[in-house]
């Protein structure tokens, strides 16, 4: 058969309806901004302010502005160190619970313009923005709802005249933002303009979240909103940086308002960690953890900076479980990251980069037990290696436990397996097993549950095999897998 006839026949097949339509999406689905967030994978959360100078973690709100004077502040050094660590963005704590604003806000005197920094002309947020632009890094902001400085805190005017206006300033002047961060610490003792008392608020109603979040939607429509229970990204339920071994991107919040809208309710630690299979909303987990024991810099913790090996472990337990890693960085009183921090970040970044540089599955011949429809190219297993996150292998609707084999043609040694689903079609797979062809037979080397946007399986031992098999052992509907990669972890220097 000559080429022309073959092409004509193939076109005919396409036209006569042999090519099958894409699988129907399953369950809650990610928004465009959540897809971008998923691809970001790792970013940093930068805490710096009066606490850096008072050696505290939570300032009372009565700190003198004059203490904040980072004489050598370099956003380039800080953001550059994050970039060297492989992080793709930074979230700047623009205001922590003590109420001090790192930008010259109109909403309160308690801000950087009242400090000696650059003779009152400084704007730390602007410097971060410029550094992010120069270095090609994404930027986000954290503006604490709880404000222990404001005399108005606890009254409705605090929300309408202070907090929301601060968000407006930040979202209008320092974008584009990829995430806006809302911490869950709320109300208690504080300075409150000199009142020095305890103020309690109802955290689910006081801030009028729907309207508050509306500001982000209007001014920064591409930013994901992080909160204890979303609405876009949920807290993982611990500050140890770890998602559950099983971690679903879907979630149903609990509260009297449960299920009415994402973002309402509170997080139950374990459920934040694992999510809910078939949860009502697409609301993946963010794993926050500080590089040091505290979020703010304390000289006494210089020797307790997490090692590259610890960071790598956290990487597998967050990014490797379909969540994002949000690592806390703590510039010192000079306004720089300490050498310990810079070194650890660089070494960690290097290991991740080297590990994932060579996909050992590349060049493999791949055979699948089932390929969707007749159009084997469109949904074929060749889509799995070195393609984007949304080019995928799919099976017929009635096939939920298919298998596929990578023939590597020669023995290759690996100890990391990467799997990804095309999450545009939802989270479909419940469980998988990986087998290696060793001594003339299949040997199971790993199993895993939830896959979602990313699943890294770190094997206990190196595996050397010329054939590797993936078995999807349980799925709610026909799988739509976009990645099956094999890697060999780079060696740690220490
Ligand atoms: C919490 C805060 O109370 C901590 O101080 C820190 O900012 C952490 C990232 O979020 O809610």
mmCIF file with all atom_site columns, C-alpha atoms in Angstrom, residues 237-351:
data_model
loop_
_atom_site.group_PDB
_atom_site.id
_atom_site.type_symbol
_atom_site.label_atom_id
_atom_site.label_alt_id
_atom_site.label_comp_id
_atom_site.label_asym_id
_atom_site.label_entity_id
_atom_site.label_seq_id
_atom_site.pdbx_PDB_ins_code
_atom_site.Cartn_x
_atom_site.Cartn_y
_atom_site.Cartn_z
_atom_site.occupancy
_atom_site.B_iso_or_equiv
_atom_site.pdbx_formal_charge
_atom_site.auth_seq_id
_atom_site.auth_comp_id
_atom_site.auth_asym_id
_atom_site.auth_atom_id
_atom_site.pdbx_PDB_model_num
ATOM 1   C CA . UNK A 1 237 ? -3.310  20.407 58.423 1.00 0.00 ? 237 UNK A CA 1
ATOM 2   C CA . UNK A 1 238 ? 0.229   20.431 59.847 1.00 0.00 ? 238 UNK A CA 1
ATOM 3   C CA . UNK A 1 239 ? 3.280   22.700 59.683 1.00 0.00 ? 239 UNK A CA 1
ATOM 4   C CA . UNK A 1 240 ? 5.658   19.804 59.097 1.00 0.00 ? 240 UNK A CA 1
ATOM 5   C CA . UNK A 1 241 ? 5.460   20.021 55.328 1.00 0.00 ? 241 UNK A CA 1
ATOM 6   C CA . UNK A 1 242 ? 3.936   16.600 54.810 1.00 0.00 ? 242 UNK A CA 1
ATOM 7   C CA . UNK A 1 243 ? 0.900   15.441 52.901 1.00 0.00 ? 243 UNK A CA 1
ATOM 8   C CA . UNK A 1 244 ? -0.601  12.037 53.616 1.00 0.00 ? 244 UNK A CA 1
ATOM 9   C CA . UNK A 1 245 ? 0.733   8.933  51.905 1.00 0.00 ? 245 UNK A CA 1
ATOM 10  C CA . UNK A 1 246 ? -2.723  8.994  50.344 1.00 0.00 ? 246 UNK A CA 1
ATOM 11  C CA . UNK A 1 247 ? -3.611  12.567 49.458 1.00 0.00 ? 247 UNK A CA 1
ATOM 12  C CA . UNK A 1 248 ? -6.643  13.477 47.353 1.00 0.00 ? 248 UNK A CA 1
ATOM 13  C CA . UNK A 1 249 ? -6.902  16.842 45.642 1.00 0.00 ? 249 UNK A CA 1
ATOM 14  C CA . UNK A 1 250 ? -10.623 16.896 46.363 1.00 0.00 ? 250 UNK A CA 1
ATOM 15  C CA . UNK A 1 251 ? -12.079 18.014 49.666 1.00 0.00 ? 251 UNK A CA 1
ATOM 16  C CA . UNK A 1 252 ? -15.387 18.710 51.387 1.00 0.00 ? 252 UNK A CA 1
ATOM 17  C CA . UNK A 1 253 ? -15.115 21.333 54.177 1.00 0.00 ? 253 UNK A CA 1
ATOM 18  C CA . UNK A 1 254 ? -16.729 20.757 57.579 1.00 0.00 ? 254 UNK A CA 1
ATOM 19  C CA . UNK A 1 255 ? -18.692 23.383 59.475 1.00 0.00 ? 255 UNK A CA 1
ATOM 20  C CA . UNK A 1 256 ? -22.257 24.426 60.030 1.00 0.00 ? 256 UNK A CA 1
ATOM 21  C CA . UNK A 1 257 ? -21.818 25.844 56.547 1.00 0.00 ? 257 UNK A CA 1
ATOM 22  C CA . UNK A 1 258 ? -20.189 22.665 55.287 1.00 0.00 ? 258 UNK A CA 1
ATOM 23  C CA . UNK A 1 259 ? -20.406 22.173 51.623 1.00 0.00 ? 259 UNK A CA 1
ATOM 24  C CA . UNK A 1 260 ? -22.164 25.462 50.922 1.00 0.00 ? 260 UNK A CA 1
ATOM 25  C CA . UNK A 1 261 ? -19.091 26.914 49.332 1.00 0.00 ? 261 UNK A CA 1
ATOM 26  C CA . UNK A 1 262 ? -15.400 26.123 49.296 1.00 0.00 ? 262 UNK A CA 1
ATOM 27  C CA . UNK A 1 263 ? -13.579 28.189 51.884 1.00 0.00 ? 263 UNK A CA 1
ATOM 28  C CA . UNK A 1 264 ? -16.273 27.880 54.526 1.00 0.00 ? 264 UNK A CA 1
ATOM 29  C CA . UNK A 1 265 ? -15.488 25.716 57.498 1.00 0.00 ? 265 UNK A CA 1
ATOM 30  C CA . UNK A 1 266 ? -12.431 24.510 59.321 1.00 0.00 ? 266 UNK A CA 1
ATOM 31  C CA . UNK A 1 267 ? -9.731  21.991 58.719 1.00 0.00 ? 267 UNK A CA 1
ATOM 32  C CA . UNK A 1 268 ? -9.627  18.674 60.523 1.00 0.00 ? 268 UNK A CA 1
ATOM 33  C CA . UNK A 1 269 ? -5.938  17.873 60.598 1.00 0.00 ? 269 UNK A CA 1
ATOM 34  C CA . UNK A 1 270 ? -6.071  14.369 59.253 1.00 0.00 ? 270 UNK A CA 1
ATOM 35  C CA . UNK A 1 271 ? -8.566  15.263 56.588 1.00 0.00 ? 271 UNK A CA 1
ATOM 36  C CA . UNK A 1 272 ? -6.472  18.220 55.422 1.00 0.00 ? 272 UNK A CA 1
ATOM 37  C CA . UNK A 1 273 ? -3.569  15.813 55.180 1.00 0.00 ? 273 UNK A CA 1
ATOM 38  C CA . UNK A 1 274 ? -5.412  13.181 53.163 1.00 0.00 ? 274 UNK A CA 1
ATOM 39  C CA . UNK A 1 275 ? -8.237  15.084 51.536 1.00 0.00 ? 275 UNK A CA 1
ATOM 40  C CA . UNK A 1 276 ? -11.429 13.253 50.646 1.00 0.00 ? 276 UNK A CA 1
ATOM 41  C CA . UNK A 1 277 ? -11.817 10.750 47.853 1.00 0.00 ? 277 UNK A CA 1
ATOM 42  C CA . UNK A 1 278 ? -14.603 12.222 45.714 1.00 0.00 ? 278 UNK A CA 1
ATOM 43  C CA . UNK A 1 279 ? -14.683 15.435 47.792 1.00 0.00 ? 279 UNK A CA 1
ATOM 44  C CA . UNK A 1 280 ? -17.092 18.095 46.652 1.00 0.00 ? 280 UNK A CA 1
ATOM 45  C CA . UNK A 1 281 ? -14.440 20.620 45.542 1.00 0.00 ? 281 UNK A CA 1
ATOM 46  C CA . UNK A 1 282 ? -11.087 20.503 43.804 1.00 0.00 ? 282 UNK A CA 1
ATOM 47  C CA . UNK A 1 283 ? -8.983  21.906 46.642 1.00 0.00 ? 283 UNK A CA 1
ATOM 48  C CA . UNK A 1 284 ? -5.464  20.454 46.668 1.00 0.00 ? 284 UNK A CA 1
ATOM 49  C CA . UNK A 1 285 ? -3.141  20.665 49.673 1.00 0.00 ? 285 UNK A CA 1
ATOM 50  C CA . UNK A 1 286 ? -0.279  23.051 50.314 1.00 0.00 ? 286 UNK A CA 1
ATOM 51  C CA . UNK A 1 287 ? 2.416   21.819 52.703 1.00 0.00 ? 287 UNK A CA 1
ATOM 52  C CA . UNK A 1 288 ? 3.976   24.683 54.660 1.00 0.00 ? 288 UNK A CA 1
ATOM 53  C CA . UNK A 1 289 ? 7.078   24.171 56.746 1.00 0.00 ? 289 UNK A CA 1
ATOM 54  C CA . UNK A 1 290 ? 9.934   26.467 57.743 1.00 0.00 ? 290 UNK A CA 1
ATOM 55  C CA . UNK A 1 291 ? 13.549  25.877 56.730 1.00 0.00 ? 291 UNK A CA 1
ATOM 56  C CA . UNK A 1 292 ? 14.415  26.604 60.364 1.00 0.00 ? 292 UNK A CA 1
ATOM 57  C CA . UNK A 1 293 ? 12.527  25.633 63.524 1.00 0.00 ? 293 UNK A CA 1
ATOM 58  C CA . UNK A 1 294 ? 10.771  29.041 63.547 1.00 0.00 ? 294 UNK A CA 1
ATOM 59  C CA . UNK A 1 295 ? 9.205   31.089 60.752 1.00 0.00 ? 295 UNK A CA 1
ATOM 60  C CA . UNK A 1 296 ? 11.227  34.175 61.738 1.00 0.00 ? 296 UNK A CA 1
ATOM 61  C CA . UNK A 1 297 ? 14.999  34.425 62.014 1.00 0.00 ? 297 UNK A CA 1
ATOM 62  C CA . UNK A 1 298 ? 16.588  33.612 65.374 1.00 0.00 ? 298 UNK A CA 1
ATOM 63  C CA . UNK A 1 299 ? 20.395  33.551 65.553 1.00 0.00 ? 299 UNK A CA 1
ATOM 64  C CA . UNK A 1 300 ? 20.188  30.679 68.026 1.00 0.00 ? 300 UNK A CA 1
ATOM 65  C CA . UNK A 1 301 ? 18.721  28.519 65.252 1.00 0.00 ? 301 UNK A CA 1
ATOM 66  C CA . UNK A 1 302 ? 21.596  28.981 62.788 1.00 0.00 ? 302 UNK A CA 1
ATOM 67  C CA . UNK A 1 303 ? 22.731  25.408 63.361 1.00 0.00 ? 303 UNK A CA 1
ATOM 68  C CA . UNK A 1 304 ? 19.227  24.012 62.981 1.00 0.00 ? 304 UNK A CA 1
ATOM 69  C CA . UNK A 1 305 ? 18.637  24.793 59.328 1.00 0.00 ? 305 UNK A CA 1
ATOM 70  C CA . UNK A 1 306 ? 17.104  21.769 57.626 1.00 0.00 ? 306 UNK A CA 1
ATOM 71  C CA . UNK A 1 307 ? 19.661  19.746 55.712 1.00 0.00 ? 307 UNK A CA 1
ATOM 72  C CA . UNK A 1 308 ? 19.381  19.039 51.972 1.00 0.00 ? 308 UNK A CA 1
ATOM 73  C CA . UNK A 1 309 ? 18.516  15.423 52.864 1.00 0.00 ? 309 UNK A CA 1
ATOM 74  C CA . UNK A 1 310 ? 15.627  16.552 55.073 1.00 0.00 ? 310 UNK A CA 1
ATOM 75  C CA . UNK A 1 311 ? 14.384  18.929 52.389 1.00 0.00 ? 311 UNK A CA 1
ATOM 76  C CA . UNK A 1 312 ? 14.526  16.119 49.861 1.00 0.00 ? 312 UNK A CA 1
ATOM 77  C CA . UNK A 1 313 ? 12.470  13.891 52.133 1.00 0.00 ? 313 UNK A CA 1
ATOM 78  C CA . UNK A 1 314 ? 9.901   16.688 52.498 1.00 0.00 ? 314 UNK A CA 1
ATOM 79  C CA . UNK A 1 315 ? 9.882   17.148 48.728 1.00 0.00 ? 315 UNK A CA 1
ATOM 80  C CA . UNK A 1 316 ? 8.840   13.529 48.207 1.00 0.00 ? 316 UNK A CA 1
ATOM 81  C CA . UNK A 1 317 ? 6.234   13.840 50.972 1.00 0.00 ? 317 UNK A CA 1
ATOM 82  C CA . UNK A 1 318 ? 4.653   16.989 49.553 1.00 0.00 ? 318 UNK A CA 1
ATOM 83  C CA . UNK A 1 319 ? 5.280   17.506 45.831 1.00 0.00 ? 319 UNK A CA 1
ATOM 84  C CA . UNK A 1 320 ? 5.599   13.736 45.466 1.00 0.00 ? 320 UNK A CA 1
ATOM 85  C CA . UNK A 1 321 ? 2.110   13.278 46.901 1.00 0.00 ? 321 UNK A CA 1
ATOM 86  C CA . UNK A 1 322 ? 0.394   15.728 44.591 1.00 0.00 ? 322 UNK A CA 1
ATOM 87  C CA . UNK A 1 323 ? 0.613   18.736 46.934 1.00 0.00 ? 323 UNK A CA 1
ATOM 88  C CA . UNK A 1 324 ? 2.791   21.856 46.699 1.00 0.00 ? 324 UNK A CA 1
ATOM 89  C CA . UNK A 1 325 ? 5.675   22.610 49.049 1.00 0.00 ? 325 UNK A CA 1
ATOM 90  C CA . UNK A 1 326 ? 5.706   26.066 50.646 1.00 0.00 ? 326 UNK A CA 1
ATOM 91  C CA . UNK A 1 327 ? 9.042   26.441 52.445 1.00 0.00 ? 327 UNK A CA 1
ATOM 92  C CA . UNK A 1 328 ? 9.483   29.208 55.018 1.00 0.00 ? 328 UNK A CA 1
ATOM 93  C CA . UNK A 1 329 ? 12.547  31.443 54.622 1.00 0.00 ? 329 UNK A CA 1
ATOM 94  C CA . UNK A 1 330 ? 13.710  33.804 57.362 1.00 0.00 ? 330 UNK A CA 1
ATOM 95  C CA . UNK A 1 331 ? 15.956  36.719 56.402 1.00 0.00 ? 331 UNK A CA 1
ATOM 96  C CA . UNK A 1 332 ? 18.113  37.960 59.282 1.00 0.00 ? 332 UNK A CA 1
ATOM 97  C CA . UNK A 1 333 ? 18.370  41.443 60.824 1.00 0.00 ? 333 UNK A CA 1
ATOM 98  C CA . UNK A 1 334 ? 20.587  42.638 57.983 1.00 0.00 ? 334 UNK A CA 1
ATOM 99  C CA . UNK A 1 335 ? 17.898  41.616 55.516 1.00 0.00 ? 335 UNK A CA 1
ATOM 100 C CA . UNK A 1 336 ? 19.773  38.629 54.094 1.00 0.00 ? 336 UNK A CA 1
ATOM 101 C CA . UNK A 1 337 ? 19.481  34.875 54.246 1.00 0.00 ? 337 UNK A CA 1
ATOM 102 C CA . UNK A 1 338 ? 22.189  33.352 56.375 1.00 0.00 ? 338 UNK A CA 1
ATOM 103 C CA . UNK A 1 339 ? 24.876  31.253 54.648 1.00 0.00 ? 339 UNK A CA 1
ATOM 104 C CA . UNK A 1 340 ? 23.543  28.058 56.247 1.00 0.00 ? 340 UNK A CA 1
ATOM 105 C CA . UNK A 1 341 ? 20.186  28.618 54.562 1.00 0.00 ? 341 UNK A CA 1
ATOM 106 C CA . UNK A 1 342 ? 21.661  29.557 51.183 1.00 0.00 ? 342 UNK A CA 1
ATOM 107 C CA . UNK A 1 343 ? 23.894  26.476 51.118 1.00 0.00 ? 343 UNK A CA 1
ATOM 108 C CA . UNK A 1 344 ? 21.156  24.058 52.079 1.00 0.00 ? 344 UNK A CA 1
ATOM 109 C CA . UNK A 1 345 ? 18.773  25.464 49.477 1.00 0.00 ? 345 UNK A CA 1
ATOM 110 C CA . UNK A 1 346 ? 21.379  25.277 46.701 1.00 0.00 ? 346 UNK A CA 1
ATOM 111 C CA . UNK A 1 347 ? 22.349  21.699 47.484 1.00 0.00 ? 347 UNK A CA 1
ATOM 112 C CA . UNK A 1 348 ? 18.709  20.585 47.662 1.00 0.00 ? 348 UNK A CA 1
ATOM 113 C CA . UNK A 1 349 ? 17.934  22.326 44.376 1.00 0.00 ? 349 UNK A CA 1
ATOM 114 C CA . UNK A 1 350 ? 20.850  20.640 42.736 1.00 0.00 ? 350 UNK A CA 1
ATOM 115 C CA . UNK A 1 351 ? 19.804  17.142 43.799 1.00 0.00 ? 351 UNK A CA 1
#
